[in-house]
PDB file of C-alpha atoms and ligand atoms in Angstrom:
ATOM      1  CA  UNK N   1    -117.847  46.554 -10.645  1.00 56.00           C
ATOM      2  CA  UNK N   2    -120.589  48.012 -13.099  1.00 77.00           C
ATOM      3  CA  UNK N   3    -119.120  51.207 -14.002  1.00 93.00           C
ATOM      4  CA  UNK N   4    -115.618  50.941 -12.235  1.00 98.00           C
ATOM      5  CA  UNK N   5    -112.748  51.802 -14.602  1.00 98.00           C
ATOM      6  CA  UNK N   6    -110.179  49.763 -12.767  1.00 98.00           C
ATOM      7  CA  UNK N   7    -112.469  46.723 -12.830  1.00 98.00           C
ATOM      8  CA  UNK N   8    -112.780  47.009 -16.497  1.00 98.00           C
ATOM      9  CA  UNK N   9    -108.887  47.330 -16.810  1.00 98.00           C
ATOM     10  CA  UNK N  10    -108.749  44.141 -14.690  1.00 98.00           C
ATOM     11  CA  UNK N  11    -111.164  42.551 -16.960  1.00 97.00           C
ATOM     12  CA  UNK N  12    -109.427  43.541 -20.079  1.00 97.00           C
ATOM     13  CA  UNK N  13    -112.253  45.686 -21.232  1.00 97.00           C
ATOM     14  CA  UNK N  14    -110.244  48.811 -21.003  1.00 98.00           C
ATOM     15  CA  UNK N  15    -106.392  48.783 -21.975  1.00 98.00           C
ATOM     16  CA  UNK N  16    -103.627  49.470 -19.625  1.00 98.00           C
ATOM     17  CA  UNK N  17     -99.768  49.568 -19.511  1.00 98.00           C
ATOM     18  CA  UNK N  18     -99.290  46.541 -17.105  1.00 98.00           C
ATOM     19  CA  UNK N  19     -96.052  46.378 -15.145  1.00 98.00           C
ATOM     20  CA  UNK N  20     -96.871  43.542 -12.725  1.00 98.00           C
ATOM     21  CA  UNK N  21     -99.846  40.942 -12.312  1.00 98.00           C
ATOM     22  CA  UNK N  22    -100.628  38.034 -10.225  1.00 98.00           C
ATOM     23  CA  UNK N  23    -103.648  36.343  -8.999  1.00 98.00           C
ATOM     24  CA  UNK N  24    -104.829  39.034  -6.774  1.00 98.00           C
ATOM     25  CA  UNK N  25    -102.926  42.218  -7.579  1.00 98.00           C
ATOM     26  CA  UNK N  26    -102.371  44.337 -10.841  1.00 98.00           C
ATOM     27  CA  UNK N  27    -100.098  47.275 -11.289  1.00 98.00           C
ATOM     28  CA  UNK N  28    -100.151  49.412 -14.269  1.00 98.00           C
ATOM     29  CA  UNK N  29     -99.054  52.924 -15.434  1.00 98.00           C
ATOM     30  CA  UNK N  30    -101.265  55.828 -14.448  1.00 98.00           C
ATOM     31  CA  UNK N  31    -102.446  57.410 -17.671  1.00 98.00           C
ATOM     32  CA  UNK N  32    -101.845  60.925 -16.497  1.00 98.00           C
ATOM     33  CA  UNK N  33     -98.599  60.453 -14.742  1.00 98.00           C
ATOM     34  CA  UNK N  34     -96.936  63.003 -12.219  1.00 97.00           C
ATOM     35  CA  UNK N  35     -93.817  61.822 -13.422  1.00 98.00           C
ATOM     36  CA  UNK N  36     -92.886  58.965 -16.037  1.00 98.00           C
ATOM     37  CA  UNK N  37     -93.195  55.732 -14.258  1.00 98.00           C
ATOM     38  CA  UNK N  38     -96.033  56.783 -12.054  1.00 98.00           C
ATOM     39  CA  UNK N  39     -97.654  53.337 -11.180  1.00 98.00           C
ATOM     40  CA  UNK N  40    -101.125  52.287  -9.698  1.00 98.00           C
ATOM     41  CA  UNK N  41    -101.275  49.170  -7.665  1.00 98.00           C
ATOM     42  CA  UNK N  42    -104.677  47.778  -7.123  1.00 99.00           C
ATOM     43  CA  UNK N  43    -106.375  44.562  -5.845  1.00 98.00           C
ATOM     44  CA  UNK N  44    -108.076  42.778  -8.687  1.00 98.00           C
ATOM     45  CA  UNK N  45    -111.315  42.442  -6.689  1.00 98.00           C
ATOM     46  CA  UNK N  46    -113.266  45.658  -6.223  1.00 98.00           C
ATOM     47  CA  UNK N  47    -112.939  47.290  -2.795  1.00 98.00           C
ATOM     48  CA  UNK N  48    -113.710  51.215  -2.541  1.00 98.00           C
ATOM     49  CA  UNK N  49    -111.083  52.134   0.017  1.00 98.00           C
ATOM     50  CA  UNK N  50    -108.928  51.225   3.083  1.00 98.00           C
ATOM     51  CA  UNK N  51    -111.951  50.545   5.142  1.00 97.00           C
ATOM     52  CA  UNK N  52    -113.358  47.848   2.842  1.00 98.00           C
ATOM     53  CA  UNK N  53    -110.149  46.029   1.794  1.00 98.00           C
ATOM     54  CA  UNK N  54    -109.662  42.932   4.066  1.00 98.00           C
ATOM     55  CA  UNK N  55    -106.232  42.772   5.552  1.00 98.00           C
ATOM     56  CA  UNK N  56    -104.972  39.855   3.864  1.00 98.00           C
ATOM     57  CA  UNK N  57    -105.490  41.377   0.423  1.00 98.00           C
ATOM     58  CA  UNK N  58    -104.356  44.515   1.575  1.00 98.00           C
ATOM     59  CA  UNK N  59    -100.944  42.849   2.554  1.00 98.00           C
ATOM     60  CA  UNK N  60    -100.775  41.331  -0.899  1.00 98.00           C
ATOM     61  CA  UNK N  61    -101.235  44.615  -2.585  1.00 98.00           C
ATOM     62  CA  UNK N  62     -98.629  46.159  -0.312  1.00 98.00           C
ATOM     63  CA  UNK N  63     -95.969  43.626  -1.166  1.00 98.00           C
ATOM     64  CA  UNK N  64     -96.333  44.750  -4.886  1.00 98.00           C
ATOM     65  CA  UNK N  65     -96.155  48.369  -3.817  1.00 98.00           C
ATOM     66  CA  UNK N  66     -92.981  47.700  -2.155  1.00 98.00           C
ATOM     67  CA  UNK N  67     -91.447  45.833  -5.110  1.00 97.00           C
ATOM     68  CA  UNK N  68     -92.532  48.529  -7.694  1.00 98.00           C
ATOM     69  CA  UNK N  69     -91.080  51.427  -5.490  1.00 96.00           C
ATOM     70  CA  UNK N  70     -87.703  49.527  -5.718  1.00 96.00           C
ATOM     71  CA  UNK N  71     -87.874  48.845  -9.462  1.00 97.00           C
ATOM     72  CA  UNK N  72     -88.486  52.577 -10.197  1.00 97.00           C
ATOM     73  CA  UNK N  73     -85.153  53.140  -8.527  1.00 97.00           C
ATOM     74  CA  UNK N  74     -83.426  50.294 -10.230  1.00 97.00           C
ATOM     75  CA  UNK N  75     -85.109  50.633 -13.725  1.00 98.00           C
ATOM     76  CA  UNK N  76     -85.677  54.319 -14.140  1.00 97.00           C
ATOM     77  CA  UNK N  77     -82.864  55.665 -11.798  1.00 96.00           C
ATOM     78  CA  UNK N  78     -85.192  57.698  -9.590  1.00 97.00           C
ATOM     79  CA  UNK N  79     -83.835  58.530  -6.221  1.00 95.00           C
ATOM     80  CA  UNK N  80     -87.101  58.493  -4.368  1.00 97.00           C
ATOM     81  CA  UNK N  81     -90.884  58.192  -4.749  1.00 98.00           C
ATOM     82  CA  UNK N  82     -94.145  58.994  -2.750  1.00 97.00           C
ATOM     83  CA  UNK N  83     -96.845  56.234  -1.946  1.00 98.00           C
ATOM     84  CA  UNK N  84    -100.158  57.963  -2.002  1.00 98.00           C
ATOM     85  CA  UNK N  85    -103.674  56.310  -1.236  1.00 98.00           C
ATOM     86  CA  UNK N  86    -106.708  58.607  -1.003  1.00 98.00           C
ATOM     87  CA  UNK N  87    -109.872  57.717   0.727  1.00 98.00           C
ATOM     88  CA  UNK N  88    -113.075  59.385  -0.341  1.00 97.00           C
ATOM     89  CA  UNK N  89    -113.688  62.130  -2.499  1.00 97.00           C
ATOM     90  CA  UNK N  90    -112.798  64.767  -0.074  1.00 97.00           C
ATOM     91  CA  UNK N  91    -109.349  63.370   0.036  1.00 97.00           C
ATOM     92  CA  UNK N  92    -109.254  63.547  -3.796  1.00 96.00           C
ATOM     93  CA  UNK N  93    -110.049  59.827  -4.486  1.00 98.00           C
ATOM     94  CA  UNK N  94    -111.722  60.039  -7.931  1.00 98.00           C
ATOM     95  CA  UNK N  95    -111.839  56.314  -8.682  1.00 98.00           C
ATOM     96  CA  UNK N  96    -113.586  54.327  -5.958  1.00 97.00           C
ATOM     97  CA  UNK N  97    -111.580  51.212  -6.459  1.00 98.00           C
ATOM     98  CA  UNK N  98    -108.640  51.181  -3.834  1.00 98.00           C
ATOM     99  CA  UNK N  99    -105.307  52.301  -5.563  1.00 98.00           C
ATOM    100  CA  UNK N 100    -102.034  52.976  -4.427  1.00 98.00           C
ATOM    101  CA  UNK N 101    -100.117  55.560  -6.372  1.00 98.00           C
ATOM    102  CA  UNK N 102     -96.429  55.124  -6.540  1.00 98.00           C
ATOM    103  CA  UNK N 103     -95.120  58.514  -7.697  1.00 98.00           C
ATOM    104  CA  UNK N 104     -91.555  58.776  -8.533  1.00 98.00           C
ATOM    105  CA  UNK N 105     -89.952  62.024  -7.640  1.00 97.00           C
ATOM    106  CA  UNK N 106     -87.319  64.208  -9.395  1.00 95.00           C
ATOM    107  CA  UNK N 107     -86.756  66.604  -6.487  1.00 94.00           C
ATOM    108  CA  UNK N 108     -88.422  67.570  -3.290  1.00 92.00           C
ATOM    109  CA  UNK N 109     -89.625  71.053  -4.621  1.00 93.00           C
ATOM    110  CA  UNK N 110     -92.065  69.566  -7.042  1.00 93.00           C
ATOM    111  CA  UNK N 111     -94.877  69.599  -4.658  1.00 91.00           C
ATOM    112  CA  UNK N 112     -95.547  69.285  -0.904  1.00 91.00           C
ATOM    113  CA  UNK N 113     -98.142  69.169   1.686  1.00 92.00           C
ATOM    114  CA  UNK N 114     -99.427  72.327   3.278  1.00 94.00           C
ATOM    115  CA  UNK N 115     -98.618  72.494   7.050  1.00 97.00           C
ATOM    116  CA  UNK N 116    -100.817  73.757   9.914  1.00 97.00           C
ATOM    117  CA  UNK N 117    -100.127  73.864  13.664  1.00 98.00           C
ATOM    118  CA  UNK N 118    -101.570  73.188  16.964  1.00 98.00           C
ATOM    119  CA  UNK N 119    -102.591  75.786  19.606  1.00 98.00           C
ATOM    120  CA  UNK N 120    -102.116  75.062  23.166  1.00 97.00           C
ATOM    121  CA  UNK N 121    -104.116  71.963  24.190  1.00 97.00           C
ATOM    122  CA  UNK N 122    -105.165  71.142  20.775  1.00 98.00           C
ATOM    123  CA  UNK N 123    -102.847  68.319  20.104  1.00 98.00           C
ATOM    124  CA  UNK N 124    -104.000  66.431  23.276  1.00 98.00           C
ATOM    125  CA  UNK N 125    -107.661  66.814  22.456  1.00 97.00           C
ATOM    126  CA  UNK N 126    -106.999  65.395  18.927  1.00 98.00           C
ATOM    127  CA  UNK N 127    -105.122  62.386  20.544  1.00 98.00           C
ATOM    128  CA  UNK N 128    -107.930  61.786  22.714  1.00 98.00           C
ATOM    129  CA  UNK N 129    -110.313  61.721  19.857  1.00 97.00           C
ATOM    130  CA  UNK N 130    -108.194  59.443  17.767  1.00 97.00           C
ATOM    131  CA  UNK N 131    -107.425  57.044  20.579  1.00 97.00           C
ATOM    132  CA  UNK N 132    -110.980  56.526  21.703  1.00 98.00           C
ATOM    133  CA  UNK N 133    -111.846  55.457  18.184  1.00 97.00           C
ATOM    134  CA  UNK N 134    -109.103  52.976  17.377  1.00 96.00           C
TER     135      UNK N 134
HETATM  136  P1  LIG G 201    -107.382  59.037  -7.495  1.00 85.11           P
HETATM  137  O1  LIG G 201    -107.530  60.566  -7.886  1.00 85.11           O
HETATM  138  O2  LIG G 201    -106.473  58.855  -6.342  1.00 85.11           O
HETATM  139  O3  LIG G 201    -108.695  58.387  -7.604  1.00 85.11           O
HETATM  140  O4  LIG G 201    -106.435  58.628  -8.754  1.00 85.11           O
HETATM  141  C1  LIG G 201    -107.067  58.097  -9.949  1.00 85.11           C
HETATM  142  C2  LIG G 201    -105.889  57.984 -10.932  1.00 85.11           C
HETATM  143  O5  LIG G 201    -106.266  57.131 -12.004  1.00 85.11           O
HETATM  144  C3  LIG G 201    -105.526  59.418 -11.651  1.00 85.11           C
HETATM  145  O6  LIG G 201    -104.224  59.703 -11.377  1.00 85.11           O
HETATM  146  C4  LIG G 201    -105.757  59.060 -13.113  1.00 85.11           C
HETATM  147  O7  LIG G 201    -104.688  59.581 -13.846  1.00 85.11           O
HETATM  148  C5  LIG G 201    -105.794  57.490 -13.180  1.00 85.11           C
HETATM  149  N1  LIG G 201    -106.585  56.900 -14.267  1.00 85.11           N
HETATM  150  C6  LIG G 201    -107.824  57.113 -14.502  1.00 85.11           C
HETATM  151  N2  LIG G 201    -108.199  56.445 -15.581  1.00 85.11           N
HETATM  152  C7  LIG G 201    -106.968  55.618 -16.011  1.00 85.11           C
HETATM  153  C8  LIG G 201    -106.953  54.762 -16.958  1.00 85.11           C
HETATM  154  N3  LIG G 201    -107.989  54.176 -17.730  1.00 85.11           N
HETATM  155  N4  LIG G 201    -105.531  54.127 -16.855  1.00 85.11           N
HETATM  156  C9  LIG G 201    -104.729  54.379 -15.926  1.00 85.11           C
HETATM  157  N5  LIG G 201    -104.768  55.409 -15.032  1.00 85.11           N
HETATM  158  C10 LIG G 201    -106.206  55.999 -15.121  1.00 85.11           C
HETATM  159 ZN1  LIG G 202    -113.490  48.176  -9.331  1.00 85.11          ZN
END
């Protein structure tokens, strides 16, 4: 924990706008929302990322992610949302305590991923490199 801001939120040392809490999982408003109702869902125990979190705790977190998504539609009348979980700084992870963003969307043109393409043979090479490391 030491300097982890999300551990401090779990411990009540830092304030947060909680929307859900149980023994293992906490969900609260992102302080700088993409849209109002942008929620972060975290395990209460500190795990840095997807590689560190045990599967049983991950399932508990995802159960809450699923519930919150629906509540954004029901409660705030959003028509859709993105679920984003970034691993490591190169992917934009700023807080090294695994968290799932649930980002409610106003329309599909707000933002989007950039897209690339594969040259002849490249896709198969990539497939082999992934398959051989699962
Ligand atoms: P990431 O870039 O995926 O690591 O996301 C970290 C998120 O945490 C950002 O969207 C921040 O706005 C959010 N954040 C940082 N500090 C707080 C805080 N004290 N309470 C709520 N959200 C926070
Ligand atoms: Zn932490």
